[in-house]
C-alpha cells in the first residue's frame, strides 16, 4: 500500500459510517445540533462534559464508580481505557442509559505508535520526512481506534534547548519551523481526511505553552519567556497545528512569566481563541488545574476551578474541581454561564465532528489492524530514516555480510524493553526486535556472530561481564557495540543532570576499544547524550534513539548498507552538559565567539583567556559535538551553483542550488535552507531554518533544487504581538547542515 493510499480514508469504512444518516455533515448542521443539545442540558450535565476521568481497572469498585458517573452524566471523557470492550461498555451506558445520551470520548497517549511502535518523536524528526511521519501517525490512528481510542494526546509540539529535560524525547527537535512542519504532518495523519471516519482520531497540541523552556531542564519547572520569544520560538508549532485543523489543545504544567499555563487567559483566550480563532477545546494536563494550588496561584480547589475556567480550560483532566465547584462559582457570579456554555459547546462540537453521536461504538469484529505487514514496513522505513550516522572514519561501515567474525556487544544489543521508548502504549516487549535478534539474518552462513552484553543493563555498574565482551571483541574482525540510555531514563519526569553514558558503559567502551578492533557504536537514547570519549575511540557511530518495534531490522539495514543513512540531527548535540542551553539559532551577542580562532587551535582552558573577551567558555569549545542538521551518508554530496533570483512581483525570491551525488552509492540528502537578518528592531538569530527537502540521487546524478523564500518567511514577532518584515541586509545558506553550505548575501528592499 502506498503512503498516499494510507492517508486516504478507507472507502469501506466511509460507507459504513454513512449508514448513520443522523450524522450532521456540514459545519452549519453541526453547530445547529450542538446548540440544540446545549439548550437541553442542565448545569450538572454541562460540568460533567467538562470532566475527564482516568479509567482505573482495579479494584472492581472503581469500575462501578466510573459506570455510575457515566449514567449520571458526570463525565465527558475517559483517558486510558484498557480495551475496546471497556470502551463499548462505558459508551453503551452513556448513549443508552444517561439522560441526554451524549457519547464519551476516549483518549490515550498514542505518542509514537500504538501496538506498532515507531521511533520516539525526536527520532522521527531526524527523518525530515513529513509524509512518512504522517503515514506513521495514520497507522497509529488506525491501530488505536480499533481499541476505541478516538483521541490522542499528541503531537507534542514543545521546543526545548535543553536535553537534560527528559521530555526532549517527545519533541520534534529544537527548531520552530521544522517542528511546525512535522507536527502538522502528525495532525494530518492522526485526523485523516475525514474526522468522522471511525479510523480517525482527534489530535491534541501539547503542552500549551512554553513547557520546553523549563528552567534547568527540570520537568514542571518555571518558565520565563518574553512575548517576542514566545511568539517566535514556542508558539509557531502550535499555530501550525491549529492551521492543520487540530481539534484539541492541552494546557501545560508550567507557569509562564508567573501565570500557570492551565489558568492563563493570555495564551488560552487572547492568543488561541481570539487571535487564532481556534474552535476546538482545551483539556488541562493531568491534575494541572488542581496544581494551581501548589503553584501558589489558587488558594484552594474552588479557586483553582475558578481560575482554570476563567483562564480558558474547557475540560479538566483527572482532578475534579470544575465538577465539584462549578455550580457554586456560577451561583456566586465568580464565573459566567457564557464561559461554561462556550466550553461545553467546544467539547460537543468535537464529538460531533468525530461522528461519535451517530457511530459511538467500536467494531470489535473486524480483522485485526495491529502490527500488520504494512504497518511494520512503514515503521521500518521511518526507523531507518530516523537514525543518524555521526561518524564513519576511517570507513568501517557498511559492514560486509561476508565478514568472518563479528562481535555484537553491549547491554542494549538484545534489550527489547529498551527499544520501546518513553510511551509504549499497547506494544509488547517481545514484539520489539533487537539488533542481536536479527543480526544473523544479515550475514552469510559462514560468518560467526559472537554476543556478550558486557553489562546486564545500561545502568549497571557491575563490571564483571566486561571481560567476556573483551574476549569476544578479541576474536572478532569488527565489533558492533550497542550502548546508551535505557528507556526508563527518558520521558516525563526523567530529567538528568549528567548526560554521560549511564552505569559502567564508559569502562566497557574503553575495554573493548583497547582491543584495537574496528569499533562501531550504536547509541540508543531519548536525548542527545554526551559521549566525546567514546566517540574518539570508535571508527563509526550510528545514533539510533529509542527506535521502537523495528529497531533491529532498521539498524541492521543501515549497518550492512541495505539502506543508506539519511537521518539528520534536529537537536544540537553538546560536548558537555556545561554548554547547555546550546542550539543553532542563537543570537550573535556583542562579542560573538570567533569559531575561526577556535579552529586555529588557540588555547582553551587558559585562565588568562588569551584569545580575548568573547562570549565563550575557557574550558570547552563553543561549537557543539554535532550541529543541528548534521548527518552522514555512505555517499557524498557536492553543492554547487547557488543562485538567488531578484524578487518577483510579490517579493518572493527563488533560490536554486545544484546537488551532485559524488560518491559510489545511491543516497538521499536532506537539503537545508537557512537565512539570517543582520540588523533588526530586535536582535536576530545567527541562522534560521526556512526550508528543507529530501533529495534522492543516484550515483553521479546532479539535480537542481529550488526553494521559494517569501518576505513573510523572513518576518518575526516583536513584543505586543506585532509581526514585522524588515528591509535590510540578509544572508542565505543552502547546505547539508546548519554549520556549512554555500551562501549568498541579499538585500530585502522596502
Ligand atoms: C501528563 C503528561 O504531561 C501529558 O503529556 C499526558 O498527555 C498526560 N499526562 C496524560 O497521560
Tab-separated table of C-alpha atoms and ligand atoms in Angstrom, residues 79-80 108-109 111 153-154 156 167 170 206-207 211 220 250 253 285-286 317 423 492, ligand 1:
chain	number	residue	atom	x	y	z
A	79	UNK	CA	-8.375	8.555	29.446
A	80	UNK	CA	-6.519	5.289	29.434
A	108	UNK	CA	-4.818	7.916	25.270
A	109	UNK	CA	-1.205	8.947	24.845
A	111	UNK	CA	2.663	9.312	21.044
A	153	UNK	CA	-2.636	13.423	23.361
A	154	UNK	CA	-0.211	14.113	20.534
A	156	UNK	CA	3.873	17.164	21.441
A	167	UNK	CA	10.733	15.147	27.572
A	170	UNK	CA	8.850	13.640	22.781
A	206	UNK	CA	0.517	19.933	23.759
A	207	UNK	CA	1.834	21.243	26.064
A	211	UNK	CA	6.756	23.881	28.754
A	220	UNK	CA	7.396	21.003	35.545
A	250	UNK	CA	-3.644	20.642	26.178
A	253	UNK	CA	2.006	22.178	33.806
A	285	UNK	CA	-2.852	18.361	31.642
A	286	UNK	CA	-3.190	15.698	34.343
A	317	UNK	CA	-8.143	16.096	33.261
A	423	UNK	CA	5.408	5.919	25.502
A	492	UNK	CA	8.228	12.705	31.650
B	1	LIG	C1	0.824	14.058	31.713
B	1	LIG	C2	1.653	14.416	30.538
B	1	LIG	O1	2.310	15.646	30.765
B	1	LIG	C3	0.874	14.543	29.237
B	1	LIG	O2	1.786	14.660	28.188
B	1	LIG	C4	-0.033	13.374	29.056
B	1	LIG	O3	-0.737	13.516	27.836
B	1	LIG	C5	-0.976	13.270	30.231
B	1	LIG	N1	-0.189	13.074	31.432
B	1	LIG	C6	-1.980	12.136	30.077
B	1	LIG	O4	-1.372	10.931	30.230
